[in-house]
Short mmCIF file of C-alpha atoms in Angstrom, two decimals:
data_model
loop_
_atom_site.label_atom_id
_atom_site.label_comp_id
_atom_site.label_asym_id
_atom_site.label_seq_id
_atom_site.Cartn_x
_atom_site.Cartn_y
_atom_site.Cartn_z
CA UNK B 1 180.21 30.13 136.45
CA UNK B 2 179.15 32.74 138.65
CA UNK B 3 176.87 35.37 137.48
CA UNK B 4 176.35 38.84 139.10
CA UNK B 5 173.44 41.60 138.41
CA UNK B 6 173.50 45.09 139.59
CA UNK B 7 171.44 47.69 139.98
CA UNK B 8 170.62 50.63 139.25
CA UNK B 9 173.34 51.60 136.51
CA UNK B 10 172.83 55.22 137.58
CA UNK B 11 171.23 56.65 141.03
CA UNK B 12 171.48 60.18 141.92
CA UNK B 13 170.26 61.11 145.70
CA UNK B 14 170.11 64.81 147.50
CA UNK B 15 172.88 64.95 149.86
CA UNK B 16 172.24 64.05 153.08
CA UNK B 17 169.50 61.13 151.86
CA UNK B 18 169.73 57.57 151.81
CA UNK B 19 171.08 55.21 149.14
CA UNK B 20 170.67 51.62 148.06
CA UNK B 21 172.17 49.56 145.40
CA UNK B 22 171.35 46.05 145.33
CA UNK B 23 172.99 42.45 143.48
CA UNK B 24 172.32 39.73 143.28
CA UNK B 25 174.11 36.15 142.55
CA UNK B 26 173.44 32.76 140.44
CA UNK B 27 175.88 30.51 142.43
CA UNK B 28 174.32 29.88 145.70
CA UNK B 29 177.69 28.21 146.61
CA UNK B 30 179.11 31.74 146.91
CA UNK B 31 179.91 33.53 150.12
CA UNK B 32 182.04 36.31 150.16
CA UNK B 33 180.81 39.51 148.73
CA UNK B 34 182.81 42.53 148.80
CA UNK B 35 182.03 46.06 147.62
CA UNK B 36 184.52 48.06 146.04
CA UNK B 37 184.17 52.29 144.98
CA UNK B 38 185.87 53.78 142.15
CA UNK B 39 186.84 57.47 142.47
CA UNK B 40 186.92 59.25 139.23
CA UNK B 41 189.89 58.77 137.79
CA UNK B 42 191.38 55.99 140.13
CA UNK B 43 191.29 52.30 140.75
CA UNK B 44 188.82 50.53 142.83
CA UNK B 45 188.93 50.53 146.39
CA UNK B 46 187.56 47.87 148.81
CA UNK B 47 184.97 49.58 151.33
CA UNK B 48 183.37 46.84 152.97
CA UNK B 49 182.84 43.06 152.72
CA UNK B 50 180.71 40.33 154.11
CA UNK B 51 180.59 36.64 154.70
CA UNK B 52 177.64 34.61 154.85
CA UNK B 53 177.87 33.45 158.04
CA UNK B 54 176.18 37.09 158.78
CA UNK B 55 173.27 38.93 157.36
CA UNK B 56 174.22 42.53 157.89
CA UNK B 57 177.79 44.53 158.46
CA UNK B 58 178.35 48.35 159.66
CA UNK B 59 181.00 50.57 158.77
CA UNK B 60 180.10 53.89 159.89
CA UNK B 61 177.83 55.26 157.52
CA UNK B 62 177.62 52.13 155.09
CA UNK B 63 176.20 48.74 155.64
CA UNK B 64 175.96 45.67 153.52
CA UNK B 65 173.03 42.90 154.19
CA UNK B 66 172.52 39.42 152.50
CA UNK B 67 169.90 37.17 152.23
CA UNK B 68 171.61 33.96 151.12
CA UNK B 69 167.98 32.99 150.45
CA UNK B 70 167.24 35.07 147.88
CA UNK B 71 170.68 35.14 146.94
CA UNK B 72 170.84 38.79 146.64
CA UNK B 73 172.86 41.69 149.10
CA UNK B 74 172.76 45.30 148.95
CA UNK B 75 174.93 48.25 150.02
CA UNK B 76 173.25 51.12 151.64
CA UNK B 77 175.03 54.01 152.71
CA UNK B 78 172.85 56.75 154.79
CA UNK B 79 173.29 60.61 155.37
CA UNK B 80 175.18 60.68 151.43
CA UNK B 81 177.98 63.18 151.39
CA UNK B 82 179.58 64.72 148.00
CA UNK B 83 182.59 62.41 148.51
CA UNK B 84 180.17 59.34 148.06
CA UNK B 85 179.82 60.19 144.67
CA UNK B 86 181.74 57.49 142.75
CA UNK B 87 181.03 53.83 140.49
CA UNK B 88 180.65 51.47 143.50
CA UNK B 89 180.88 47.45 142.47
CA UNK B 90 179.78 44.91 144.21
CA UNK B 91 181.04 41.12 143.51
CA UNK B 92 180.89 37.59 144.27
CA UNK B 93 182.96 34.38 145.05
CA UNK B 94 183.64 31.24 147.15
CA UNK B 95 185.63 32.34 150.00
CA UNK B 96 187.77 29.26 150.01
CA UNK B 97 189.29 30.14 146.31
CA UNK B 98 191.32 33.21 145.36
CA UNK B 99 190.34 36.35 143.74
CA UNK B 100 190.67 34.72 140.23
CA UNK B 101 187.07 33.45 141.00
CA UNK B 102 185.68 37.11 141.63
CA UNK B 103 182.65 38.05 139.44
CA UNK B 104 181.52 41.57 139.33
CA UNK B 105 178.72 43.43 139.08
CA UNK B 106 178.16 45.82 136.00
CA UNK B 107 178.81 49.25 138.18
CA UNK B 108 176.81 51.53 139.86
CA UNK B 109 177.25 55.54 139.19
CA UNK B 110 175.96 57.41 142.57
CA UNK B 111 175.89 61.58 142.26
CA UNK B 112 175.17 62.81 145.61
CA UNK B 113 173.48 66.34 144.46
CA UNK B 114 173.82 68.96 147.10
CA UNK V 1 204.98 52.15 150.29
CA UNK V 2 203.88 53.06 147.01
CA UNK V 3 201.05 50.23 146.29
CA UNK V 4 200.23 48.94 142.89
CA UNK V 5 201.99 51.41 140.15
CA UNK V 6 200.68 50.97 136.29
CA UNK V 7 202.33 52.95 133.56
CA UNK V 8 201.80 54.67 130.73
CA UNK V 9 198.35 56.10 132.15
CA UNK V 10 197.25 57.03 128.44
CA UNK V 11 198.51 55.17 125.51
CA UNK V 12 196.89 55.91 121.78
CA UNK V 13 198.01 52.81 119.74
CA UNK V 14 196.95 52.25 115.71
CA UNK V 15 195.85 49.07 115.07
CA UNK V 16 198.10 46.24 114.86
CA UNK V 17 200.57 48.34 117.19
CA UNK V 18 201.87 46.40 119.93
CA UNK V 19 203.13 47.64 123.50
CA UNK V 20 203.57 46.65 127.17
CA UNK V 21 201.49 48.33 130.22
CA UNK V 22 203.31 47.81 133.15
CA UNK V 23 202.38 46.84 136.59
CA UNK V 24 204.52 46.26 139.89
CA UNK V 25 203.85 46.37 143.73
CA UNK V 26 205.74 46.92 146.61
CA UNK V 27 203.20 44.65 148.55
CA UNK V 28 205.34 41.18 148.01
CA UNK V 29 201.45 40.08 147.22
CA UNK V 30 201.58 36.29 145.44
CA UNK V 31 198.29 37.64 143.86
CA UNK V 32 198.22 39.62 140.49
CA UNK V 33 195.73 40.24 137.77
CA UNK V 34 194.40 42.26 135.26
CA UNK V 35 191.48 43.60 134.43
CA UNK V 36 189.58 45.85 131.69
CA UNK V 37 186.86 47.75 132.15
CA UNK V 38 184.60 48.45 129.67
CA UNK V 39 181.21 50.91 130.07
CA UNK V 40 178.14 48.85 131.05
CA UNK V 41 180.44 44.98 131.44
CA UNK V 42 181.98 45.70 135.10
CA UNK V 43 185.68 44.72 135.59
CA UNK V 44 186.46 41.54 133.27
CA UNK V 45 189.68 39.41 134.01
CA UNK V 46 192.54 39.18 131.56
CA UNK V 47 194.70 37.23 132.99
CA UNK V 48 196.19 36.09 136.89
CA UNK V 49 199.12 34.86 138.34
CA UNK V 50 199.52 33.46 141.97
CA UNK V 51 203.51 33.93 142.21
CA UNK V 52 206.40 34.07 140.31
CA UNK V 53 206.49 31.59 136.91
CA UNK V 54 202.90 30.97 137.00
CA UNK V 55 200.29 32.54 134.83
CA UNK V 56 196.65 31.53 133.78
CA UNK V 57 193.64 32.49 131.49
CA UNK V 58 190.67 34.24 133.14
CA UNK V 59 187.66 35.67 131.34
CA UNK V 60 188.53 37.66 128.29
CA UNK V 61 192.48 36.54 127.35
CA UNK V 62 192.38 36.74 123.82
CA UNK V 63 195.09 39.07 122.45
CA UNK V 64 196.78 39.20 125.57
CA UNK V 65 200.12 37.84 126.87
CA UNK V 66 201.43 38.07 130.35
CA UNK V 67 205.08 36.85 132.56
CA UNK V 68 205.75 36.89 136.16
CA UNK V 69 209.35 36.46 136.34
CA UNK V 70 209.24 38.44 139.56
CA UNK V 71 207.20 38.90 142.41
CA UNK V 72 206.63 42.34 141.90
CA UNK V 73 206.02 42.62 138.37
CA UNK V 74 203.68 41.62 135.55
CA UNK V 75 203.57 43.36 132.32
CA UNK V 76 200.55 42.81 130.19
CA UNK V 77 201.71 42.27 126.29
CA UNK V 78 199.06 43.68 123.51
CA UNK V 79 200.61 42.05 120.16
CA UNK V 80 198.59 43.49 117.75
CA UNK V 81 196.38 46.07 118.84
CA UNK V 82 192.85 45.97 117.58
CA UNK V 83 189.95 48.52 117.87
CA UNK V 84 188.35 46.25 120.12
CA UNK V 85 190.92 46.39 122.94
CA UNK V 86 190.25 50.10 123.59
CA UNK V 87 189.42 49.71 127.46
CA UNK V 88 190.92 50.82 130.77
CA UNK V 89 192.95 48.51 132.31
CA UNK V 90 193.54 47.59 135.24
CA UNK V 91 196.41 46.02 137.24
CA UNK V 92 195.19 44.38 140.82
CA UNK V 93 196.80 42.46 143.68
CA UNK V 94 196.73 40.81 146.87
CA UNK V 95 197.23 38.21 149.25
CA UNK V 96 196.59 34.72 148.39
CA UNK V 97 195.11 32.73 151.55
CA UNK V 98 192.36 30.73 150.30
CA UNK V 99 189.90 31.48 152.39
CA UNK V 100 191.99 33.83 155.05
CA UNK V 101 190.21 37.38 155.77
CA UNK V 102 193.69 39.33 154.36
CA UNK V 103 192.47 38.90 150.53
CA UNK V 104 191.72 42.76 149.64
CA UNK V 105 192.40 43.97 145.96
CA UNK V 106 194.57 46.69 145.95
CA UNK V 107 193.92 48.48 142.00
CA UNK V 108 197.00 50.83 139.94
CA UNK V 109 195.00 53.41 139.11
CA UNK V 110 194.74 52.71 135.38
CA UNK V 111 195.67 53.05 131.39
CA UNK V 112 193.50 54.50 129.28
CA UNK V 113 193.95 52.83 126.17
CA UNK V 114 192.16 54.02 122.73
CA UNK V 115 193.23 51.87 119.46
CA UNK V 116 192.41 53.75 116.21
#
């Protein structure tokens, strides 16, 4: 089955700075990776997603790119605010089954220090 | 539109308790599932169901029972509570297109569950 690594576990950046958290994937049959952020104290929440039929997606302030290659995609988000700070997931799948076939990442823990 | 609702959101079982966390959207979603999540392991799968009557096995089931008998609902059974099942859960949903961009999870927002 599919098999997903994340990291870091932990990243703290000054607000206002960049960050990065990167995965990557064993099934190279995979192509649909969405990212999902926790809020303390609240389910996950999807914030972005992307299909391999493209390397990069925007959303404002947070991008996702993939290199299918490498089989490995990463979630930046630029100019951090204190609302980033939350566990953000990344995760894997076919796009062509259901969400029963979603693997996720181990979690990533962002503080945004101001 | 209230989402996906999961009750209790603490529980403190002893072991070999048993007890029901309940999940249900307002969604009409064919998609629902349960996760735990455990520090360091991510969000593992219980157990699924795509629609009413229909349930399957995903990563960790063992201890577990779940029913769909409606759309909207699916209860997740502990039958005797071990120390090992302390865990947040998680109740998710969503469309089921195969495929079709409209496949979001939306997440309850938890049960904190501690077995002593």
């Amino acid at each position: 089955g599919e098999n997903v690594e994340q990291h870091p576990s932990t990243l703290s950046v000054q607000e206002g700075d960049s960050a990065v958290i990167k995965c990557t994937y064993s099934d190279s049959a995979s192509n649909y990776f969405p990212w999902y952020k926790q809020e303390l104290g609240k389910g996950p929440q999807l914030i972005i997603d992307i299909r391999s039929n493209v390397g990069e997606k925007k959303d404002q302030r947070i991008a996702v790119t993939l290199n299918k290659t490498a089989k490995h995609f990463s979630l930046h988000i630029t100019e951090t605010q204190p609302e980033d700070s939350a566990v953000y997931f990344c995760a894997a799948r076919l796009s062509n089954f259901g969400n029963e076939k979603l693997t996720f990442g181990t979690g990533t823990r962002l503080t945004i220090i101001p | 539109n209230a989402g996906v609702t999961q009750t209790p959101k603490f529980q403190v079982l002893k072991t070999g308790q048993s007890m029901t966390l309940q999940c249900a959207q307002d969604m009409n979603h064919e998609y629902m599932s349960w996760y735990r999540q455990d520090p360091g392991m991510g969000l593992r799968l219980i157990h699924y169901s795509v629609g009413a009557g229909i349930t399957d096995q995903g990563e960790v089931p063992n201890g577990y029972n779940v029913s769909r008998s409606t759309t909207e609902d699916f209860p997740l059974r502990l039958l005797s509570a071990a120390p090992s099942q302390t865990s947040v859960y998680f109740c998710a949903s969503s469309y089921r297109s195969l495929g079709g961009a409209d496949e979001k999870l939306f997440f309850g927002s938890g049960t904190q569950l501690s077995v002593l």
